[in-house]
mmCIF file of C-alpha atoms in Angstrom:
data_model
loop_
_atom_site.group_PDB
_atom_site.id
_atom_site.type_symbol
_atom_site.label_atom_id
_atom_site.label_comp_id
_atom_site.label_asym_id
_atom_site.label_seq_id
_atom_site.Cartn_x
_atom_site.Cartn_y
_atom_site.Cartn_z
ATOM 1 C CA UNK A 1406 0.052 0.031 -0.345
ATOM 2 C CA UNK A 1407 3.072 2.449 0.632
ATOM 3 C CA UNK A 1408 4.730 1.681 -2.604
ATOM 4 C CA UNK A 1409 1.182 2.497 -4.115
ATOM 5 C CA UNK A 1410 0.749 6.040 -2.880
ATOM 6 C CA UNK A 1411 4.258 6.445 -3.244
ATOM 7 C CA UNK A 1412 3.793 5.477 -7.027
ATOM 8 C CA UNK A 1413 0.156 7.963 -6.870
ATOM 9 C CA UNK A 1414 2.248 10.739 -4.911
ATOM 10 C CA UNK A 1415 5.365 10.553 -7.654
ATOM 11 C CA UNK A 1416 3.091 11.193 -10.393
ATOM 12 C CA UNK A 1417 -0.302 13.385 -9.619
ATOM 13 C CA UNK A 1418 1.143 16.707 -9.978
ATOM 14 C CA UNK A 1419 2.649 16.343 -13.192
ATOM 15 C CA UNK A 1420 -1.156 15.044 -13.928
ATOM 16 C CA UNK A 1421 -2.499 18.189 -12.830
ATOM 17 C CA UNK A 1422 -0.635 19.604 -14.989
ATOM 18 C CA UNK A 1423 -1.848 18.317 -17.648
ATOM 19 C CA UNK A 1424 -5.011 17.621 -16.966
ATOM 20 C CA UNK A 1425 -5.291 21.395 -16.171
ATOM 21 C CA UNK A 1426 -3.501 22.134 -19.868
ATOM 22 C CA UNK A 1427 -6.645 19.784 -21.105
ATOM 23 C CA UNK A 1428 -9.186 22.015 -19.159
ATOM 24 C CA UNK A 1429 -7.481 24.682 -20.836
ATOM 25 C CA UNK A 1430 -7.208 23.605 -23.997
ATOM 26 C CA UNK A 1431 -11.777 22.735 -24.210
ATOM 27 C CA UNK A 1432 -11.840 25.969 -22.130
ATOM 28 C CA UNK A 1433 -10.527 27.842 -25.030
ATOM 29 C CA UNK A 1434 -12.879 26.569 -27.376
ATOM 30 C CA UNK A 1435 -15.566 26.870 -26.150
ATOM 31 C CA UNK A 1436 -14.558 30.908 -25.921
ATOM 32 C CA UNK A 1437 -13.621 31.087 -29.387
ATOM 33 C CA UNK A 1438 -16.788 29.428 -29.925
ATOM 34 C CA UNK A 1439 -15.364 26.865 -32.756
ATOM 35 C CA UNK A 1440 -17.344 24.158 -33.318
ATOM 36 C CA UNK A 1441 -14.323 21.740 -35.378
ATOM 37 C CA UNK A 1442 -11.737 23.722 -33.689
ATOM 38 C CA UNK A 1443 -9.853 20.371 -32.139
ATOM 39 C CA UNK A 1444 -9.231 21.272 -28.241
ATOM 40 C CA UNK A 1445 -6.198 18.399 -28.976
ATOM 41 C CA UNK A 1446 -3.763 21.557 -31.554
ATOM 42 C CA UNK A 1447 -5.267 23.907 -28.401
ATOM 43 C CA UNK A 1448 -3.758 21.849 -25.594
ATOM 44 C CA UNK A 1449 -0.825 21.211 -27.338
ATOM 45 C CA UNK A 1450 0.399 24.693 -28.510
ATOM 46 C CA UNK A 1451 -1.238 25.978 -24.464
ATOM 47 C CA UNK A 1452 1.423 23.225 -23.529
ATOM 48 C CA UNK A 1453 4.552 23.956 -25.427
ATOM 49 C CA UNK A 1454 4.030 27.541 -23.865
ATOM 50 C CA UNK A 1455 3.496 26.533 -20.389
ATOM 51 C CA UNK A 1456 7.106 25.210 -20.685
ATOM 52 C CA UNK A 1457 8.600 27.780 -21.665
ATOM 53 C CA UNK A 1458 7.239 30.224 -20.091
ATOM 54 C CA UNK A 1459 8.177 28.138 -17.257
ATOM 55 C CA UNK A 1460 10.179 25.651 -17.487
ATOM 56 C CA UNK A 1461 9.219 21.530 -17.154
ATOM 57 C CA UNK A 1462 10.777 20.964 -13.196
ATOM 58 C CA UNK A 1463 11.646 18.076 -12.475
ATOM 59 C CA UNK A 1464 9.100 16.687 -10.061
ATOM 60 C CA UNK A 1465 6.415 17.358 -12.418
ATOM 61 C CA UNK A 1466 7.962 15.001 -15.232
ATOM 62 C CA UNK A 1467 7.057 11.306 -14.128
ATOM 63 C CA UNK A 1468 3.276 12.174 -14.699
ATOM 64 C CA UNK A 1469 3.703 14.302 -17.533
ATOM 65 C CA UNK A 1470 5.434 11.714 -18.805
ATOM 66 C CA UNK A 1471 2.669 9.069 -18.055
ATOM 67 C CA UNK A 1472 0.388 11.175 -19.730
ATOM 68 C CA UNK A 1473 1.882 11.170 -22.536
ATOM 69 C CA UNK A 1474 2.423 8.162 -23.784
ATOM 70 C CA UNK A 1475 -0.044 5.553 -21.194
ATOM 71 C CA UNK A 1476 -2.755 7.921 -21.033
ATOM 72 C CA UNK A 1477 -2.316 8.240 -25.171
ATOM 73 C CA UNK A 1478 -3.032 4.221 -25.449
ATOM 74 C CA UNK A 1479 -5.774 3.852 -23.496
ATOM 75 C CA UNK A 1480 -7.634 7.122 -26.139
ATOM 76 C CA UNK A 1481 -6.471 4.827 -28.798
ATOM 77 C CA UNK A 1482 -8.053 2.092 -27.832
ATOM 78 C CA UNK A 1483 -11.893 3.827 -27.163
ATOM 79 C CA UNK A 1484 -11.021 4.900 -30.655
ATOM 80 C CA UNK A 1485 -12.550 1.345 -31.735
ATOM 81 C CA UNK A 1486 -16.204 2.162 -29.889
ATOM 82 C CA UNK A 1487 -16.592 4.292 -32.890
ATOM 83 C CA UNK A 1488 -16.394 2.619 -34.934
ATOM 84 C CA UNK A 1489 -17.795 -1.084 -37.238
ATOM 85 C CA UNK A 1490 -17.048 -3.429 -39.247
ATOM 86 C CA UNK A 1491 -20.999 -2.554 -41.138
ATOM 87 C CA UNK A 1492 -19.665 0.362 -41.283
ATOM 88 C CA UNK A 1493 -17.015 0.261 -43.288
ATOM 89 C CA UNK A 1494 -19.044 -2.240 -45.258
ATOM 90 C CA UNK A 1495 -21.862 0.810 -46.033
ATOM 91 C CA UNK A 1496 -19.800 3.417 -48.628
ATOM 92 C CA UNK A 1497 -19.226 0.126 -50.834
ATOM 93 C CA UNK A 1498 -16.403 -2.027 -52.608
ATOM 94 C CA UNK A 1499 -15.671 0.874 -54.475
ATOM 95 C CA UNK A 1500 -15.212 3.488 -51.536
ATOM 96 C CA UNK A 1501 -13.325 0.605 -49.521
ATOM 97 C CA UNK A 1502 -10.971 0.326 -52.076
ATOM 98 C CA UNK A 1503 -10.417 4.704 -52.703
ATOM 99 C CA UNK A 1504 -9.580 5.177 -49.098
ATOM 100 C CA UNK A 1505 -7.733 2.117 -48.565
ATOM 101 C CA UNK A 1506 -5.341 3.767 -51.783
ATOM 102 C CA UNK A 1507 -5.683 6.967 -51.055
ATOM 103 C CA UNK A 1508 -4.513 6.045 -47.072
ATOM 104 C CA UNK A 1509 -0.977 3.992 -49.337
ATOM 105 C CA UNK A 1510 -0.830 6.172 -51.573
ATOM 106 C CA UNK A 1511 -0.329 9.585 -48.991
ATOM 107 C CA UNK A 1512 1.506 7.587 -46.838
ATOM 108 C CA UNK A 1513 4.519 6.261 -49.230
ATOM 109 C CA UNK A 1514 3.945 9.364 -50.968
ATOM 110 C CA UNK A 1515 4.795 11.047 -48.490
ATOM 111 C CA UNK A 1516 8.145 9.292 -46.606
ATOM 112 C CA UNK A 1517 9.183 9.171 -50.178
ATOM 113 C CA UNK A 1518 9.009 13.218 -50.199
ATOM 114 C CA UNK A 1519 10.325 13.819 -46.736
ATOM 115 C CA UNK A 1520 13.037 11.631 -47.777
ATOM 116 C CA UNK A 1521 14.540 13.848 -50.871
ATOM 117 C CA UNK A 1522 13.836 17.724 -48.994
ATOM 118 C CA UNK A 1523 16.040 15.567 -46.191
ATOM 119 C CA UNK A 1524 13.072 15.725 -43.815
ATOM 120 C CA UNK A 1525 13.831 13.425 -40.423
ATOM 121 C CA UNK A 1526 12.052 10.331 -40.236
ATOM 122 C CA UNK A 1527 10.570 10.300 -37.531
ATOM 123 C CA UNK A 1528 7.968 13.262 -37.991
ATOM 124 C CA UNK A 1529 8.527 12.158 -41.756
ATOM 125 C CA UNK A 1530 6.359 8.975 -40.604
ATOM 126 C CA UNK A 1531 3.689 11.172 -38.152
ATOM 127 C CA UNK A 1532 3.079 13.530 -40.631
ATOM 128 C CA UNK A 1533 2.405 10.185 -42.918
ATOM 129 C CA UNK A 1534 0.157 8.778 -41.140
ATOM 130 C CA UNK A 1535 -1.380 12.323 -39.305
ATOM 131 C CA UNK A 1536 -2.001 13.573 -43.840
ATOM 132 C CA UNK A 1537 -2.964 9.744 -44.251
ATOM 133 C CA UNK A 1538 -4.897 8.576 -41.732
ATOM 134 C CA UNK A 1539 -6.787 10.694 -39.138
ATOM 135 C CA UNK A 1540 -5.282 14.342 -38.090
ATOM 136 C CA UNK A 1541 -3.661 14.100 -34.628
ATOM 137 C CA UNK A 1542 -4.792 10.242 -33.384
ATOM 138 C CA UNK A 1543 -3.073 8.910 -35.698
ATOM 139 C CA UNK A 1544 0.322 10.679 -35.254
ATOM 140 C CA UNK A 1545 0.429 9.886 -31.880
ATOM 141 C CA UNK A 1546 -0.395 6.178 -32.406
ATOM 142 C CA UNK A 1547 2.343 6.266 -34.543
ATOM 143 C CA UNK A 1548 4.551 8.197 -32.548
ATOM 144 C CA UNK A 1549 4.732 5.215 -30.244
ATOM 145 C CA UNK A 1550 6.425 2.737 -32.629
ATOM 146 C CA UNK A 1551 8.463 5.217 -34.235
ATOM 147 C CA UNK A 1552 9.705 6.713 -31.079
ATOM 148 C CA UNK A 1553 10.067 9.775 -32.410
ATOM 149 C CA UNK A 1554 10.953 12.951 -29.791
ATOM 150 C CA UNK A 1555 8.258 15.067 -28.476
ATOM 151 C CA UNK A 1556 9.147 17.903 -31.166
ATOM 152 C CA UNK A 1557 8.528 16.139 -33.911
ATOM 153 C CA UNK A 1558 5.515 15.551 -32.295
ATOM 154 C CA UNK A 1559 4.599 18.268 -31.395
ATOM 155 C CA UNK A 1560 5.312 19.194 -35.791
ATOM 156 C CA UNK A 1561 3.432 17.346 -36.906
ATOM 157 C CA UNK A 1562 0.217 17.831 -34.707
ATOM 158 C CA UNK A 1563 0.411 21.322 -35.716
ATOM 159 C CA UNK A 1564 0.807 20.527 -39.871
ATOM 160 C CA UNK A 1565 -2.090 18.492 -39.803
ATOM 161 C CA UNK A 1566 -4.244 19.986 -38.224
ATOM 162 C CA UNK A 1567 -3.110 23.964 -40.240
ATOM 163 C CA UNK A 1568 -3.655 21.671 -43.206
ATOM 164 C CA UNK A 1569 -6.468 19.758 -42.008
ATOM 165 C CA UNK A 1570 -8.349 22.944 -41.668
ATOM 166 C CA UNK A 1571 -7.572 24.859 -44.582
ATOM 167 C CA UNK A 1572 -9.344 21.044 -46.507
ATOM 168 C CA UNK A 1573 -12.172 22.133 -43.810
ATOM 169 C CA UNK A 1574 -12.756 25.384 -45.989
ATOM 170 C CA UNK A 1575 -11.759 24.565 -49.389
ATOM 171 C CA UNK A 1576 -12.889 21.682 -49.847
ATOM 172 C CA UNK A 1577 -16.883 22.912 -50.021
ATOM 173 C CA UNK A 1578 -15.427 25.778 -52.346
ATOM 174 C CA UNK A 1579 -14.056 23.227 -54.639
ATOM 175 C CA UNK A 1580 -17.140 21.184 -55.046
ATOM 176 C CA UNK A 1581 -19.365 23.901 -56.498
ATOM 177 C CA UNK A 1582 -16.718 24.085 -59.346
ATOM 178 C CA UNK A 1583 -16.013 20.367 -60.118
ATOM 179 C CA UNK A 1584 -19.744 19.508 -59.962
ATOM 180 C CA UNK A 1585 -19.702 16.799 -57.172
ATOM 181 C CA UNK A 1586 -22.948 15.405 -56.668
ATOM 182 C CA UNK A 1587 -23.363 14.932 -52.317
ATOM 183 C CA UNK A 1588 -22.197 10.811 -53.210
ATOM 184 C CA UNK A 1589 -18.882 12.114 -54.517
ATOM 185 C CA UNK A 1590 -18.248 15.246 -52.565
ATOM 186 C CA UNK A 1591 -18.345 12.912 -49.218
ATOM 187 C CA UNK A 1592 -16.221 10.319 -50.367
ATOM 188 C CA UNK A 1593 -13.901 12.899 -51.258
ATOM 189 C CA UNK A 1594 -13.637 14.954 -48.159
ATOM 190 C CA UNK A 1595 -13.827 11.213 -46.325
ATOM 191 C CA UNK A 1596 -11.393 10.014 -47.821
ATOM 192 C CA UNK A 1597 -8.661 13.156 -47.808
ATOM 193 C CA UNK A 1598 -9.288 15.594 -44.639
ATOM 194 C CA UNK A 1599 -7.231 14.747 -41.743
ATOM 195 C CA UNK A 1600 -9.544 15.315 -38.411
ATOM 196 C CA UNK A 1601 -12.812 13.442 -37.600
ATOM 197 C CA UNK A 1602 -14.660 16.327 -37.041
ATOM 198 C CA UNK A 1603 -13.043 18.631 -40.364
ATOM 199 C CA UNK A 1604 -15.430 16.548 -41.643
ATOM 200 C CA UNK A 1605 -18.207 16.429 -40.601
ATOM 201 C CA UNK A 1606 -17.597 20.205 -40.862
ATOM 202 C CA UNK A 1607 -16.355 20.657 -44.237
ATOM 203 C CA UNK A 1608 -19.232 17.192 -45.577
ATOM 204 C CA UNK A 1609 -22.301 18.699 -43.896
ATOM 205 C CA UNK A 1610 -22.251 22.268 -45.536
ATOM 206 C CA UNK A 1611 -22.961 20.125 -49.297
ATOM 207 C CA UNK A 1612 -25.943 18.573 -47.401
ATOM 208 C CA UNK A 1613 -27.186 16.025 -44.781
ATOM 209 C CA UNK A 1614 -26.754 13.291 -47.893
ATOM 210 C CA UNK A 1615 -22.949 14.682 -48.590
ATOM 211 C CA UNK A 1616 -22.458 15.333 -44.043
ATOM 212 C CA UNK A 1617 -23.396 11.177 -43.691
ATOM 213 C CA UNK A 1618 -21.707 9.726 -46.833
ATOM 214 C CA UNK A 1619 -18.132 11.771 -45.487
ATOM 215 C CA UNK A 1620 -18.336 10.638 -41.677
ATOM 216 C CA UNK A 1621 -18.792 7.088 -42.685
ATOM 217 C CA UNK A 1622 -16.046 6.917 -44.941
ATOM 218 C CA UNK A 1623 -14.172 8.555 -42.713
ATOM 219 C CA UNK A 1624 -14.615 6.175 -39.685
ATOM 220 C CA UNK A 1625 -13.660 3.588 -41.989
ATOM 221 C CA UNK A 1626 -10.383 5.949 -42.543
ATOM 222 C CA UNK A 1627 -10.291 5.939 -38.554
ATOM 223 C CA UNK A 1628 -10.664 1.722 -39.123
ATOM 224 C CA UNK A 1629 -7.491 0.881 -40.643
ATOM 225 C CA UNK A 1630 -5.373 3.019 -38.039
ATOM 226 C CA UNK A 1631 -4.482 -0.744 -36.717
ATOM 227 C CA UNK A 1632 -3.122 -2.540 -39.467
ATOM 228 C CA UNK A 1633 -1.039 0.076 -40.563
ATOM 229 C CA UNK A 1634 0.154 1.220 -36.859
ATOM 230 C CA UNK A 1635 0.756 -2.767 -36.996
ATOM 231 C CA UNK A 1636 2.047 -3.436 -39.966
ATOM 232 C CA UNK A 1637 4.774 0.044 -39.079
ATOM 233 C CA UNK A 1638 5.876 -1.809 -35.832
ATOM 234 C CA UNK A 1639 7.065 -5.128 -36.992
ATOM 235 C CA UNK A 1640 8.385 -3.157 -40.200
ATOM 236 C CA UNK A 1641 10.642 -0.573 -37.835
ATOM 237 C CA UNK A 1642 10.371 -3.994 -35.773
ATOM 238 C CA UNK A 1643 12.956 -5.910 -38.096
ATOM 239 C CA UNK A 1644 14.859 -1.900 -39.219
ATOM 240 C CA UNK A 1645 17.426 -1.822 -36.329
ATOM 241 C CA UNK A 1646 18.610 1.623 -35.437
ATOM 242 C CA UNK A 1647 17.270 2.926 -39.274
ATOM 243 C CA UNK A 1648 17.418 6.360 -37.456
ATOM 244 C CA UNK A 1649 14.093 6.868 -35.909
ATOM 245 C CA UNK A 1650 14.738 8.316 -32.413
ATOM 246 C CA UNK A 1651 13.674 7.715 -29.444
ATOM 247 C CA UNK A 1652 12.447 9.988 -26.504
ATOM 248 C CA UNK A 1653 16.274 10.311 -25.550
ATOM 249 C CA UNK A 1654 17.865 11.887 -28.508
ATOM 250 C CA UNK A 1655 18.868 7.501 -29.269
ATOM 251 C CA UNK A 1656 18.759 5.528 -31.577
ATOM 252 C CA UNK A 1657 15.724 3.005 -31.702
ATOM 253 C CA UNK A 1658 16.407 -0.537 -31.833
ATOM 254 C CA UNK A 1659 13.451 -2.103 -31.363
ATOM 255 C CA UNK A 1660 9.848 -0.652 -31.626
ATOM 256 C CA UNK A 1661 7.572 -1.994 -29.044
ATOM 257 C CA UNK A 1662 5.013 -4.098 -30.464
ATOM 258 C CA UNK A 1663 1.169 -1.747 -30.199
ATOM 259 C CA UNK A 1664 -0.681 -3.846 -28.426
ATOM 260 C CA UNK A 1665 -2.351 -1.005 -27.736
ATOM 261 C CA UNK A 1666 -3.525 -1.040 -31.219
ATOM 262 C CA UNK A 1667 -4.721 -4.771 -30.795
ATOM 263 C CA UNK A 1668 -7.698 -3.197 -28.440
ATOM 264 C CA UNK A 1669 -8.629 -1.604 -30.457
ATOM 265 C CA UNK A 1670 -9.154 -3.454 -33.402
ATOM 266 C CA UNK A 1671 -10.859 -5.482 -30.663
ATOM 267 C CA UNK A 1672 -13.242 -3.364 -29.274
ATOM 268 C CA UNK A 1673 -13.735 -2.578 -33.462
ATOM 269 C CA UNK A 1674 -14.967 -6.275 -33.683
ATOM 270 C CA UNK A 1675 -16.792 -5.892 -30.422
ATOM 271 C CA UNK A 1676 -18.978 -3.434 -31.553
ATOM 272 C CA UNK A 1677 -19.078 -4.938 -34.719
ATOM 273 C CA UNK A 1678 -20.090 -8.617 -32.708
ATOM 274 C CA UNK A 1679 -22.090 -7.183 -30.180
ATOM 275 C CA UNK A 1680 -23.120 -3.548 -30.487
ATOM 276 C CA UNK A 1681 -22.599 -1.681 -27.643
ATOM 277 C CA UNK A 1682 -25.328 1.019 -26.339
ATOM 278 C CA UNK A 1683 -25.343 4.467 -27.853
ATOM 279 C CA UNK A 1684 -24.629 5.870 -24.504
ATOM 280 C CA UNK A 1685 -21.134 3.430 -23.486
ATOM 281 C CA UNK A 1686 -20.196 4.997 -27.036
ATOM 282 C CA UNK A 1687 -20.820 8.153 -26.482
ATOM 283 C CA UNK A 1688 -19.504 7.490 -23.478
ATOM 284 C CA UNK A 1689 -16.325 6.273 -25.215
ATOM 285 C CA UNK A 1690 -15.996 8.549 -27.671
ATOM 286 C CA UNK A 1691 -15.784 11.716 -25.130
ATOM 287 C CA UNK A 1692 -13.205 10.172 -23.329
ATOM 288 C CA UNK A 1693 -11.287 8.944 -25.495
ATOM 289 C CA UNK A 1694 -11.008 12.867 -27.047
ATOM 290 C CA UNK A 1695 -11.202 14.583 -23.266
ATOM 291 C CA UNK A 1696 -7.711 12.062 -22.963
ATOM 292 C CA UNK A 1697 -5.933 12.858 -26.673
ATOM 293 C CA UNK A 1698 -5.790 16.623 -25.380
ATOM 294 C CA UNK A 1699 -4.584 15.463 -21.493
ATOM 295 C CA UNK A 1700 -2.244 12.865 -23.334
ATOM 296 C CA UNK A 1701 -1.634 16.490 -26.257
ATOM 297 C CA UNK A 1702 -1.104 19.157 -23.820
ATOM 298 C CA UNK A 1703 1.390 16.137 -21.580
ATOM 299 C CA UNK A 1704 3.778 16.055 -24.947
ATOM 300 C CA UNK A 1705 3.346 20.078 -24.722
ATOM 301 C CA UNK A 1706 5.215 20.294 -21.375
ATOM 302 C CA UNK A 1707 7.434 18.432 -22.673
ATOM 303 C CA UNK A 1708 8.651 20.372 -25.896
ATOM 304 C CA UNK A 1709 11.380 22.638 -26.070
ATOM 305 C CA UNK A 1710 10.390 25.539 -28.310
ATOM 306 C CA UNK A 1711 14.050 25.170 -29.586
ATOM 307 C CA UNK A 1712 13.881 22.277 -30.375
ATOM 308 C CA UNK A 1713 10.394 23.017 -32.717
ATOM 309 C CA UNK A 1714 12.029 25.614 -34.416
ATOM 310 C CA UNK A 1715 15.500 23.363 -34.922
ATOM 311 C CA UNK A 1716 13.103 21.870 -37.299
ATOM 312 C CA UNK A 1717 13.167 24.746 -39.940
ATOM 313 C CA UNK A 1718 10.435 24.924 -42.497
ATOM 314 C CA UNK A 1719 11.038 21.943 -44.670
ATOM 315 C CA UNK A 1720 8.394 20.403 -42.464
ATOM 316 C CA UNK A 1721 5.248 22.124 -43.227
ATOM 317 C CA UNK A 1722 6.268 22.442 -46.635
ATOM 318 C CA UNK A 1723 6.316 17.853 -46.462
ATOM 319 C CA UNK A 1724 2.723 18.765 -44.645
ATOM 320 C CA UNK A 1725 1.765 20.907 -47.453
ATOM 321 C CA UNK A 1726 2.670 18.652 -50.720
ATOM 322 C CA UNK A 1727 0.955 16.047 -48.774
ATOM 323 C CA UNK A 1728 -2.093 17.718 -48.368
ATOM 324 C CA UNK A 1729 -2.528 18.522 -51.917
ATOM 325 C CA UNK A 1730 -1.542 15.043 -53.523
ATOM 326 C CA UNK A 1731 -4.471 13.490 -50.962
ATOM 327 C CA UNK A 1732 -6.989 15.986 -51.792
ATOM 328 C CA UNK A 1733 -5.690 15.471 -55.566
ATOM 329 C CA UNK A 1734 -5.431 11.826 -55.871
ATOM 330 C CA UNK A 1735 -8.804 11.378 -53.768
ATOM 331 C CA UNK A 1736 -10.361 13.276 -56.395
ATOM 332 C CA UNK A 1737 -9.089 11.308 -59.157
ATOM 333 C CA UNK A 1738 -10.220 8.083 -57.624
ATOM 334 C CA UNK A 1739 -13.613 8.906 -56.582
ATOM 335 C CA UNK A 1740 -14.301 10.552 -60.252
ATOM 336 C CA UNK A 1741 -12.635 7.061 -61.365
ATOM 337 C CA UNK A 1742 -15.314 4.900 -59.454
ATOM 338 C CA UNK A 1743 -18.528 7.588 -57.899
#
């Protein structure tokens, strides 16, 4: 019992601080009145700001580290309660093909361009995952197998949020000029916009049909997070010393198998075979967002602003090119299938 109390006392200050940062992020979103604005990006920005202003005392580090890693993994598991395999099937074989091809093509293109631009492999993989799968959630999940450092995570989350927000504004404007019907537009948005909230905001601007198709397509994309992270973890495990860095700046030797992603996939399967009550899925969704916000706030607290500046503008250029690629490539696929 004494050991448990000592452990709680050790992590409590840092957890409280990370929770306060997350609460500040939700408060800021409410004050700004923009529902599509992710509290996660606000949390990571607030965390970086607090770190820059006050530093990171040694006594806070255990709790902040627990929030940045353990709570993050739990949040990813809870994402599985939001989707079912039936939702994936609802968009049809052609729609699933569009999503898979857009995801795979964008991920590989981003890795290739990242190497060509001289962007570090860690931040390049995070941007590839955030753009091709599901924004900050994918960045957080992939970070666990790449062992990218905190500055990489903060930079990648900022990049994918920026270009996801631009996509949320640009795609509804482009739809009219492109002459897309609601079904094609919804699938395009679901296949190419980064965050779930951004997809909902963009898709429903063209009507209920487009909104429903866009939302289901995006949820189907989220399901693909599990196999991508598992495959990436296994691939990296077979390539020791490939240049991906851990938080201490040393070469990663053997990235851990992402058991939390297996938990995510298991929850998707349970929800597909024995549908969870709406109250449970709703609570799990709220808990997932809250935990992700706390975790990314903690990552911000661990990030030194000088490390962000040292990254330069190349990762930003990579994220912009990745966004343009997924938007253009998925549009071509949608026109070929729908």
